[in-house]
Short mmCIF file of C-alpha atoms and ligand atoms in Angstrom, two decimals:
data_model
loop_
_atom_site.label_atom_id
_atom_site.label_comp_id
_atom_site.label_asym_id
_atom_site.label_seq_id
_atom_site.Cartn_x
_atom_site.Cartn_y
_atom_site.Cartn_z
CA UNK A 282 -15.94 -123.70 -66.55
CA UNK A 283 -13.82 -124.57 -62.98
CA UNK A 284 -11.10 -124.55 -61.94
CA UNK A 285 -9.50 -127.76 -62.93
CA UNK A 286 -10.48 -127.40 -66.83
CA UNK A 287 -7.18 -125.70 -68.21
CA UNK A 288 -7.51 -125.56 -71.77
CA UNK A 289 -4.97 -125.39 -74.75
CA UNK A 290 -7.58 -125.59 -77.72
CA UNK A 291 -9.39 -122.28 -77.47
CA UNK A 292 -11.10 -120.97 -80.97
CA UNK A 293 -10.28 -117.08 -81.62
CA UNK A 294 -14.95 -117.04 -82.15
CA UNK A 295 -14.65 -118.22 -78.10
CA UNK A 296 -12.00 -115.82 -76.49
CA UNK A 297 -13.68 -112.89 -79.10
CA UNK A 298 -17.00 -114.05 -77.60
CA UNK A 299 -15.67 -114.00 -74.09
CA UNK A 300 -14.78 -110.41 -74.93
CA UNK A 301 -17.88 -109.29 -76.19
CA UNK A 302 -19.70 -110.09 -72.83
CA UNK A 303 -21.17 -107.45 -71.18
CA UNK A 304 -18.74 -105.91 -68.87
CA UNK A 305 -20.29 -107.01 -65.22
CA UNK A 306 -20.67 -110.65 -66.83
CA UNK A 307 -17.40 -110.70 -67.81
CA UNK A 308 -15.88 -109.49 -65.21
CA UNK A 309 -18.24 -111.92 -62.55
CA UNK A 310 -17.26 -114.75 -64.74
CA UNK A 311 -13.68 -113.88 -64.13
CA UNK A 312 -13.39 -113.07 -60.39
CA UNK A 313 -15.28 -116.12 -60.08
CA UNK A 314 -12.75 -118.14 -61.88
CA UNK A 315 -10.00 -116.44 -59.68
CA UNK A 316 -11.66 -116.98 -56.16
CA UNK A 317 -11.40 -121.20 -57.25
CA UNK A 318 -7.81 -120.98 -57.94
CA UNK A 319 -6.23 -117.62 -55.67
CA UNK A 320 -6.98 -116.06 -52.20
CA UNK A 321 -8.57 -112.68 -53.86
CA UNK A 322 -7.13 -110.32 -51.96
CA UNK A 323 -3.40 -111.13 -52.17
CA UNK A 324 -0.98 -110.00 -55.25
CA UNK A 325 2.47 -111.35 -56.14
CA UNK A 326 4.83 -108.21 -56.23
CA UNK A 327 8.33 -107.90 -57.98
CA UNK A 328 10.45 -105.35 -58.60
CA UNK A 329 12.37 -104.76 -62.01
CA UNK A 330 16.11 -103.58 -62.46
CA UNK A 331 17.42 -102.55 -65.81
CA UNK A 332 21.10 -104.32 -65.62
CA UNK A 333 22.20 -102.83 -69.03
CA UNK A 334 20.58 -99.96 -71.05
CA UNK A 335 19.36 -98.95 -74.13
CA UNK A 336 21.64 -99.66 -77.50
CA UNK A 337 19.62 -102.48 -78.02
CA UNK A 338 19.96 -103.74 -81.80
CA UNK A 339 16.27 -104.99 -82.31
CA UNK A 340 13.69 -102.20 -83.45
CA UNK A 341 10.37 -102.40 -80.75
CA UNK A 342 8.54 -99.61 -82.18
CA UNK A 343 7.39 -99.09 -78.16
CA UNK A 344 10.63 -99.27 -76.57
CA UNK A 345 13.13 -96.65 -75.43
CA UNK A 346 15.46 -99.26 -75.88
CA UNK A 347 16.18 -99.27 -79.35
CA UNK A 348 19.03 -97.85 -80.79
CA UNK A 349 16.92 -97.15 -83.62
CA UNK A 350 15.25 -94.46 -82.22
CA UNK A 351 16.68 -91.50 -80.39
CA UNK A 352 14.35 -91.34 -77.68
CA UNK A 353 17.69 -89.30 -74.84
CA UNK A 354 17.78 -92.62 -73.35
CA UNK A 355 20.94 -92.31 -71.07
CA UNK A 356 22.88 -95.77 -72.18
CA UNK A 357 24.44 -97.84 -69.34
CA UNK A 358 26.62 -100.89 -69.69
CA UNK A 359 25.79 -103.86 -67.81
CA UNK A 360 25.58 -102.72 -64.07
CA UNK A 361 28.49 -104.15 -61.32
CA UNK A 362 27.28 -107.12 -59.23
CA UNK A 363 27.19 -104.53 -56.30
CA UNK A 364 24.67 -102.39 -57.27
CA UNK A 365 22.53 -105.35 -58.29
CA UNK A 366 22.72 -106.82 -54.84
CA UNK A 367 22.21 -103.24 -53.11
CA UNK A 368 18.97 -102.60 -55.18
CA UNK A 369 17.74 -106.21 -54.43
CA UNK A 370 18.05 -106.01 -50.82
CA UNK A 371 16.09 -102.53 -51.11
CA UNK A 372 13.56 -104.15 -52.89
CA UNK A 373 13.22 -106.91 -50.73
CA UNK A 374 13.45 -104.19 -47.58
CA UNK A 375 10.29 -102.55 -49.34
CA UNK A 376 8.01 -105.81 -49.45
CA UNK A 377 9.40 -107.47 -52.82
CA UNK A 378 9.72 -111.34 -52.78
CA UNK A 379 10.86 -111.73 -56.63
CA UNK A 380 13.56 -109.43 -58.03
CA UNK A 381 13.75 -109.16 -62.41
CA UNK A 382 16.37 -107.92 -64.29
CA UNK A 383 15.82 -106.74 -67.60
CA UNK A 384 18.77 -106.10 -70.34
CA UNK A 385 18.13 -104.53 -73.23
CA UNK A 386 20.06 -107.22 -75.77
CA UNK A 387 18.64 -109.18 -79.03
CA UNK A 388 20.72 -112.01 -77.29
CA UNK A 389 23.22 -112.23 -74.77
CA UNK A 390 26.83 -113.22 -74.99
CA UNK A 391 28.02 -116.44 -73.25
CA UNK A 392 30.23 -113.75 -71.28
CA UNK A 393 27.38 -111.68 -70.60
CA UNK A 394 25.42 -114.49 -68.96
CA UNK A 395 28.50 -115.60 -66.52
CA UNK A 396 27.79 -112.11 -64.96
CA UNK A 397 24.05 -112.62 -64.86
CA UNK A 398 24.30 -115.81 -63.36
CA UNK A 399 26.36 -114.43 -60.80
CA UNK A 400 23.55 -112.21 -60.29
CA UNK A 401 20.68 -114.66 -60.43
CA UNK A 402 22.74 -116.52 -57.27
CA UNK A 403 23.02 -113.48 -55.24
CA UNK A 404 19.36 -112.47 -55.58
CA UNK A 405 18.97 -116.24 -54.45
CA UNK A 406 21.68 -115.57 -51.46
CA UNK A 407 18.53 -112.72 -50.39
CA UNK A 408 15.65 -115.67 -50.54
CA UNK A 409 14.30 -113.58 -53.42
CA UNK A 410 12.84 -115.06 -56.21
CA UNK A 411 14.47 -114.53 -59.73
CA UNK A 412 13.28 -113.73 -63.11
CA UNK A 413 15.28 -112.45 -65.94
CA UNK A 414 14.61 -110.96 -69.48
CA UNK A 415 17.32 -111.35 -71.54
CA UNK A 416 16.07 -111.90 -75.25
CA UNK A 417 16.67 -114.55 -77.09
CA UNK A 418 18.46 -117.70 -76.11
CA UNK A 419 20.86 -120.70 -77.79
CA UNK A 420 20.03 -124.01 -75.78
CA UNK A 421 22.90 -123.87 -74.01
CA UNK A 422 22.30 -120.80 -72.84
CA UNK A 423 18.83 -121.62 -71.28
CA UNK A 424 20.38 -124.97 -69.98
CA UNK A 425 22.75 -122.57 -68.25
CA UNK A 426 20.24 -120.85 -66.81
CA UNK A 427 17.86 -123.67 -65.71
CA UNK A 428 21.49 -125.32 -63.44
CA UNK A 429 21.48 -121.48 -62.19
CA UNK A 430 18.01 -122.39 -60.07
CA UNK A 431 16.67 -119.17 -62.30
CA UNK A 432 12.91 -119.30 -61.09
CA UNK A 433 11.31 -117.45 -64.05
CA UNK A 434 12.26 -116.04 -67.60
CA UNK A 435 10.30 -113.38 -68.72
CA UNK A 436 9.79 -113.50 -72.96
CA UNK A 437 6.69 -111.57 -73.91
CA UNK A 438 5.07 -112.43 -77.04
CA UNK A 439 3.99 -108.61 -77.63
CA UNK A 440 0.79 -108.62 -79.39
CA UNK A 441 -0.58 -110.74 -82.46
CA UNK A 442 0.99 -112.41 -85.23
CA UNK A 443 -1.24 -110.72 -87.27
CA UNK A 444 -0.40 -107.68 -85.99
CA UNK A 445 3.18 -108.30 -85.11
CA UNK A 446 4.69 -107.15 -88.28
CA UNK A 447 3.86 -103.23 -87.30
CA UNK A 448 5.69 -103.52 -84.15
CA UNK A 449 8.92 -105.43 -84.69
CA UNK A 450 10.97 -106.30 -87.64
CA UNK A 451 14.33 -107.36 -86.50
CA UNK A 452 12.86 -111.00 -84.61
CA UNK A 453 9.83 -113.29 -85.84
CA UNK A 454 6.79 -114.37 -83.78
CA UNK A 455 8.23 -117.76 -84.43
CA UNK A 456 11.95 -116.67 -82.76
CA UNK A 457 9.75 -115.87 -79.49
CA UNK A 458 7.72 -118.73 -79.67
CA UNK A 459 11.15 -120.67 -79.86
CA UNK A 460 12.71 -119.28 -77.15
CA UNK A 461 10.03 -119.49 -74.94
CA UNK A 462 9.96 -123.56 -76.14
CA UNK A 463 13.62 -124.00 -74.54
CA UNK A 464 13.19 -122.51 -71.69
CA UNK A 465 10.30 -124.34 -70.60
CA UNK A 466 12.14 -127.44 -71.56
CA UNK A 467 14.64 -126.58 -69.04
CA UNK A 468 12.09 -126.29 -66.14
CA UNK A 469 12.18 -122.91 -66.06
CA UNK A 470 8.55 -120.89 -65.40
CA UNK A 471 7.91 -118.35 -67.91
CA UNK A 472 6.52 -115.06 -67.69
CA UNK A 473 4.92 -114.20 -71.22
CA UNK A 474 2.36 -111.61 -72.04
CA UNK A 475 2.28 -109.14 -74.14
CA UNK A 476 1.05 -105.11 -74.48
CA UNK A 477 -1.83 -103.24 -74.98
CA UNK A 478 -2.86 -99.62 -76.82
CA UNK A 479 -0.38 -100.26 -79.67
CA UNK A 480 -3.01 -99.24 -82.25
CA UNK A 481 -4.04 -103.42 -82.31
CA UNK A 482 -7.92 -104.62 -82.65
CA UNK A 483 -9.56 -106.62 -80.32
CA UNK A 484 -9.40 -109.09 -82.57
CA UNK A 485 -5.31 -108.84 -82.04
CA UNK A 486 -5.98 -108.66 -78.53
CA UNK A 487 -8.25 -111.58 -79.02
CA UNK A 488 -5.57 -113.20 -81.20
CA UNK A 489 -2.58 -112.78 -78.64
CA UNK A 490 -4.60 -114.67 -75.60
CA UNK A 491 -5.26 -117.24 -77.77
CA UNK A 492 -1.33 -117.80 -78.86
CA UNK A 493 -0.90 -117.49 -74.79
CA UNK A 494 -3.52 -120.15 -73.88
CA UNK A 495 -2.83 -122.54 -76.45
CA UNK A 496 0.92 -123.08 -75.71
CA UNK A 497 1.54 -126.77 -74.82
CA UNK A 498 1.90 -125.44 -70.84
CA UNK A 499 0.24 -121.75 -69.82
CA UNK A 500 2.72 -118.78 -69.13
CA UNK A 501 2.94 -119.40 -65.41
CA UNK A 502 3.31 -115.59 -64.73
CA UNK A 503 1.40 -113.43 -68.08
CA UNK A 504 2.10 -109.72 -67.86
CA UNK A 505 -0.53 -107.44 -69.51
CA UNK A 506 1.09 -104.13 -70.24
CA UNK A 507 -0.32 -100.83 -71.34
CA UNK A 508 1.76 -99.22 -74.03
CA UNK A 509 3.69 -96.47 -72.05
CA UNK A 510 4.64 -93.98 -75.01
CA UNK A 511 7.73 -93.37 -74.92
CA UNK A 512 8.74 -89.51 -77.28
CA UNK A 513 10.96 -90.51 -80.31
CA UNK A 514 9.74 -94.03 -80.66
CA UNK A 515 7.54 -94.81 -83.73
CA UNK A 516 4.00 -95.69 -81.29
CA UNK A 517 4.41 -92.47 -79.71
CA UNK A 518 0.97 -90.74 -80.15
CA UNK A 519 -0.76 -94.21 -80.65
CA UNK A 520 -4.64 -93.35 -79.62
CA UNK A 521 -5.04 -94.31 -76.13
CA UNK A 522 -7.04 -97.57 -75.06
CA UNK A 523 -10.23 -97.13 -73.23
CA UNK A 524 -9.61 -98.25 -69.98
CA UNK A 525 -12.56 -100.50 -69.77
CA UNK A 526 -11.14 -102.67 -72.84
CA UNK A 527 -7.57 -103.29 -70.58
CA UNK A 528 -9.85 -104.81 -67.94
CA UNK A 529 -11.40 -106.54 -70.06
CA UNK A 530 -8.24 -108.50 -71.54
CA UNK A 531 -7.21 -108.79 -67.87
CA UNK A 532 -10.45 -110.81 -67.32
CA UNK A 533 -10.05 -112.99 -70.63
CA UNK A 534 -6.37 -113.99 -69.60
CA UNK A 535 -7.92 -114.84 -66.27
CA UNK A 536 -10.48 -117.08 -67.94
CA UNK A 537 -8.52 -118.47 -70.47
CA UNK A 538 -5.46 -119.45 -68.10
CA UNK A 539 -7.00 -119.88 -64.68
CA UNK A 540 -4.02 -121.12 -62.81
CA UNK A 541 -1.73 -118.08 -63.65
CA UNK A 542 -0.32 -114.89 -62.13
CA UNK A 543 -1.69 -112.01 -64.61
CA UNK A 544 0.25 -109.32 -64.31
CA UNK A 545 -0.99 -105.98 -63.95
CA UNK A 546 2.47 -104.56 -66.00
CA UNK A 547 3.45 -101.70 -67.43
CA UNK A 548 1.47 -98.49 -67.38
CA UNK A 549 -0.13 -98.51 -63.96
CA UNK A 550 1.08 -94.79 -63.57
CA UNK A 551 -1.11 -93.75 -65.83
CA UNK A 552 -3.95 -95.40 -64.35
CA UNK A 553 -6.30 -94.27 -61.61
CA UNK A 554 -7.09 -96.40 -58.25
CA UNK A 555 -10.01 -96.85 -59.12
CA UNK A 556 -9.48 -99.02 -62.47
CA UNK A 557 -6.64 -100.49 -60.66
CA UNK A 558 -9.01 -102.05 -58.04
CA UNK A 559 -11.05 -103.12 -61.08
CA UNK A 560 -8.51 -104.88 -62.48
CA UNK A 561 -7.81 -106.47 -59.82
CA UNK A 562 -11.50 -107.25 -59.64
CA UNK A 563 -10.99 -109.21 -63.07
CA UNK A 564 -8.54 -111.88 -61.61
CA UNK A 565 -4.91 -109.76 -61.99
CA UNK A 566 -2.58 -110.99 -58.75
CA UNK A 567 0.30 -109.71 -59.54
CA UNK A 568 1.85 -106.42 -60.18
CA UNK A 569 5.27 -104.62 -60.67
CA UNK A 570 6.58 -103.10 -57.23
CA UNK A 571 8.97 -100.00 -56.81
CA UNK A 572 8.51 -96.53 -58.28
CA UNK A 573 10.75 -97.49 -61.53
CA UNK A 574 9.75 -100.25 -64.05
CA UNK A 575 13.37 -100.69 -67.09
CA UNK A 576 13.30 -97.01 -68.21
CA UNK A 577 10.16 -95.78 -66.94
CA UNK A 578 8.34 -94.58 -63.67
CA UNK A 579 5.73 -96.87 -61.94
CA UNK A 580 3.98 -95.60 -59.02
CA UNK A 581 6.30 -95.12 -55.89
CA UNK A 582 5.85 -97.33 -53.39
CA UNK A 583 3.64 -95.47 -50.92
CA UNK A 584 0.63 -95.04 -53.55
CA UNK A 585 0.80 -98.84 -53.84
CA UNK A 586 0.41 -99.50 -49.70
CA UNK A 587 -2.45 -96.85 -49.78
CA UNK A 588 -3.98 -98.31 -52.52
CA UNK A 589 -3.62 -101.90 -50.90
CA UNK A 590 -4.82 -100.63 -47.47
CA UNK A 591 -7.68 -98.99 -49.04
CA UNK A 592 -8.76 -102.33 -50.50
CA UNK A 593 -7.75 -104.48 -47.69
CA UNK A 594 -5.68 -105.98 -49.98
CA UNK A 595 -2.25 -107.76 -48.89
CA UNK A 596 1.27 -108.82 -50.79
CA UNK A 597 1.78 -112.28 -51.10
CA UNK A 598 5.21 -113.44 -48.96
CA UNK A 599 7.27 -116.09 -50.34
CA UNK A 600 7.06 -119.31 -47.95
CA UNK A 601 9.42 -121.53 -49.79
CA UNK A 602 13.24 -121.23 -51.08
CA UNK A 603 13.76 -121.04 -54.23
CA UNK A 604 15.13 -124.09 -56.38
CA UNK A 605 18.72 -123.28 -55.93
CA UNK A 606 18.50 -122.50 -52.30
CA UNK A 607 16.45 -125.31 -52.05
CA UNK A 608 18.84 -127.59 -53.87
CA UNK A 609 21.55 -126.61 -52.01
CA UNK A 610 19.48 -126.94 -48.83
CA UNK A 611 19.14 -131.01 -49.59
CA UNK A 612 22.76 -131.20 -49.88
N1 SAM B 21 15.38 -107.10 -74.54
C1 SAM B 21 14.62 -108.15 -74.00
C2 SAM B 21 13.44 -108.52 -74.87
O1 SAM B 21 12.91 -107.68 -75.58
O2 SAM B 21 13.04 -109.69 -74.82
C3 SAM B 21 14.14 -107.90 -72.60
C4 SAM B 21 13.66 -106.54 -72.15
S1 SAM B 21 12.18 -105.90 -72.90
C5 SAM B 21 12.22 -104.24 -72.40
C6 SAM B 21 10.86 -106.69 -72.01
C7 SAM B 21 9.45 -106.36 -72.40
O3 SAM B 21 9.05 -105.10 -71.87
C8 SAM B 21 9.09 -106.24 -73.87
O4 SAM B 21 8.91 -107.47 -74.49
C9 SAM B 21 7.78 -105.46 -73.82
O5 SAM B 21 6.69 -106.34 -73.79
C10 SAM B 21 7.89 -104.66 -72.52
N2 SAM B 21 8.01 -103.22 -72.84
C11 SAM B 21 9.11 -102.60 -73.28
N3 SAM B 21 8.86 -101.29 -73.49
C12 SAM B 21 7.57 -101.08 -73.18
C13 SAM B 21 6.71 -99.93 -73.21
N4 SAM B 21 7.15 -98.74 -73.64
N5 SAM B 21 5.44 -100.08 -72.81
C14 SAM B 21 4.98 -101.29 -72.38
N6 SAM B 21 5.74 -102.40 -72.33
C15 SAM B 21 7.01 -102.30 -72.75
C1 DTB B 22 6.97 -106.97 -68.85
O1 DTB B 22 6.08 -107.57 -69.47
N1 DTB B 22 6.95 -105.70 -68.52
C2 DTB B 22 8.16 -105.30 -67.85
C3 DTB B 22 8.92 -106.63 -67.71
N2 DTB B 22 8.08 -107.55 -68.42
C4 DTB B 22 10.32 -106.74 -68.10
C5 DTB B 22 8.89 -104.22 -68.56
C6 DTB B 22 8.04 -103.00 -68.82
C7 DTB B 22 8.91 -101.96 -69.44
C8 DTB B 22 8.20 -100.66 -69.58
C9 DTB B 22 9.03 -99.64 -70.25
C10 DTB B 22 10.32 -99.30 -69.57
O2 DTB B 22 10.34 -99.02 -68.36
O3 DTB B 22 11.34 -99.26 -70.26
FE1 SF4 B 23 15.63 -104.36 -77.37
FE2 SF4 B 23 13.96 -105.66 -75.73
FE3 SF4 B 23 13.61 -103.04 -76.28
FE4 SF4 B 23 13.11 -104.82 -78.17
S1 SF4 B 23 12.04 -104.63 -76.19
S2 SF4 B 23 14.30 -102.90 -78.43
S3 SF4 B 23 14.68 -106.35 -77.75
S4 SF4 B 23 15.31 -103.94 -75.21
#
C-alpha cells in the first residue's frame, strides 16, 4: 500500500490479519508507511491541563473521574483563566506547541463553554495550538467552538462496540460517534483513539481500528492509551497487556490511517525507553509532554529530552498560526 491510498472500507479479517504478522514484518510494513507520509524522527508534543476535576456524572470504569467511584480524587471546579494561561506559557516555555484541556463533564453547560472559549483564545494569544475534551456536544455548541478557531477536539471512542458495554454505561458508542460527526462538520480536527489493557481481545483491538479507519474522514490526531489503573475504579487489577501487543496496535493505526498523528497517550510512565523507541519505530509521532497527563503522572520532562537525545529524535515546532490567529491576521 502507499502513501496516497487512505482507505475507509477496511474488513475486521484485514486489520486482524495485519495483526497477526510477525512482529518485524509488521512493524517494517509500518515504519515504511510512516517514512512516505512523516520525517521519522520528529514527534508532535502537547501538554494536557485538567480545567475541572473529577465529579464527573458518566461511569468510565478506567477513570478517576467518576463520581461513581471513590478513587481520593481531590475535586476542583473549573480552574480561573489565570492559571490556565500561566500553565500554558510553561508548557510552551518547556517545548510544547499544542496545549489540551481536559474537563471531566458528560456535557458542558453553555456557561461553562463561554469560559473555555475564553481559554481556547488565550492559548491562541501564546501561538499554541488548541485542543479540548469536553464530552459531549449540542450543535451549537460545536458551532461555537469551530468560530472559536479551536484547532482540535479530542473524543476518544474507547475501545470496541463489542466490548464497549463493560466499560461505560452512562453514553452509547453511537453518542460518541455523534459527537465526533458535528465536530468534524464544523471544521474542527479531531483527536479520537481509544485505550488499551482494559481486559479487551485483539479482536476488540482489531474492532476499534476498524471503527477509527472507516469514519467518513480519519481522526487527524488518534491517541493510543494504555489503561493506567487507577485504585477504586472497577479495571483496577485488569491483567496487564504485553507490551509487544501495544506496539503492535500502534503499527496497525499507522497502517490503517497513514496520514495521522498516532499518539503515544496515556501510560508511557509505565513503559521502558526501550519500547518507547519501538513504538516510535511503528509509526507513533506524537506524544503527551509534561510530567502530568488529567489526574495522573507522565514522565517529567527531562526523561523525555534524554530519551529524544538518545534517539536523535527532535519535537516538531509549529510553523504556522493557528486558524484564529490566522483569521485575525487577514483582517
Ligand atoms: N470527560 C470527557 C470525555 O470523557 O469525553 C473528557 C476527558 S476524558 C478523561 C478523555 C479520555 O481520557 C477518555 O476518553 C479516555 O480515553 C482517556 N482516559 C481517561 N482515564 C484514563 C486512564 N485511566 N487510562 C487511560 N486513558 C484514560
Ligand atoms: C487521551 O486520549 N488521553 C489523554 C487525553 N486524550 C485527554 C488523557 C489521558 C488521561 C489519563 C488518566 C488521567 O490522567 O486522568
Ligand atoms: Fe467523566 Fe470523561 Fe472520566 Fe468518563 S472519561 S468519567 S466522561 S471524565
Amino acid at each position: 500500500m502507499s502513501s496516497t491510498d487512505t482507505r475507509h472500507d477496511w474488513s475486521q479479517k484485514e486489520i486482524e490479519a495485519l495483526l497477526d504478522l510477525p512482529f518485524n514484518d509488521l512493524v517494517f510494513q509500518a515504519q515504511s508507511i510512516h517514512r512516505e507520509n512523516f520525517d521519522p524522527n520528529t514527534v508532535q508534543v502537547s501538554t494536557l491541563l485538567s480545567i475541572k476535576t473529577g465529579t464527573c456524572s458518566e461511569d468510565c470504569g478506567y477513570c478517576s473521574q467518576s463520581a461513581k467511584y471513590n478513587t481520593e480524587l481531590e475535586p476542583e471546579k473549573l480552574l480561573p483563566l489565570d492559571e490556565v494561561i500561566k500553565a500554558a506559557q510553561a508548557a510552551k516555555d518547556k517545548g510544547a506547541t499544542r496545549f489540551c484541556m481536559g474537563a471531566a463533564w458528560r456535557n458542558p453547560s453553555d456557561k461553562n463553554l463561554d469560559s473555555v472559549i475564553d481559554m481556547i483564545e488565550a492559548v491562541h494569544g501564546l501561538n499554541m495550538e488548541s485542543c479540548v475534551t469536553l464530552g459531549m456536544l449540542t450543535q451549537e455548541q460545536a458551532k461555537r467552538l469551530g468560530d472559536s478557531g479551536l484547532n482540535y477536539y479530542n473524543h476518544n471512542l474507547d475501545t470496541s462496540p463489542e466490548f464497549y458495554g463493560n466499560v461505560i454505561t452512562t453514553r452509547t458508542y453511537q453518542d460518541r460517534l455523534d459527537t465526533i460527526a458535528q465536530v468534524r462538520a464544523q471544521g474542527i480536527n479531531i483527536c479520537s483513539g481509544g485505550i488499551l489493557g482494559m481486559g479487551e481481545s485483539r479482536k476488540d483491538r482489531a474492532s476499534m481500528l476498524r471503527e477509527l479507519c472507516n469514519l467518513p474522514q480519519h481522526p487527524d490526531s488518534v491517541p493510543i492509551n494504555m489503561l493506567v489503573q487507577v485504585e477504586g475504579t472497577p479495571l483496577y487489577g485488569t491483567e496487564e497487556l504485553d507490551p509487544f501487543e501495544f506496539v503492535r496496535i500502534v503499527a496497525v493505526a499507522r497502517i490503517l490511517m497513514p496520514k495521522s498523528n498516532v499518539r503515544l497517550s496515556a501510560g508511557r510512565t509505565e513503559m521502558n525507553d526501550e519500547m518507547q523507541a519501538l513504538c516510535f519505530l511503528a509509526g507513533a509521532n506524537s506524544m503527551f509532554y509534561g510530567d502530568r497527563l488529567l489526574t495522573t503522572d507522565n514522565p517529567d520532562e527531562d526523561r523525555d529530552r534524554i530519551l529524544f537525545r538518545r534517539l536523535g529524535m527532535q519535537f516538531e515546532q509549529i510553523e504556522e498560526l493557528p486558524a484564529a490567529e490566522a483569521k485575525s491576521a487577514q483582517a
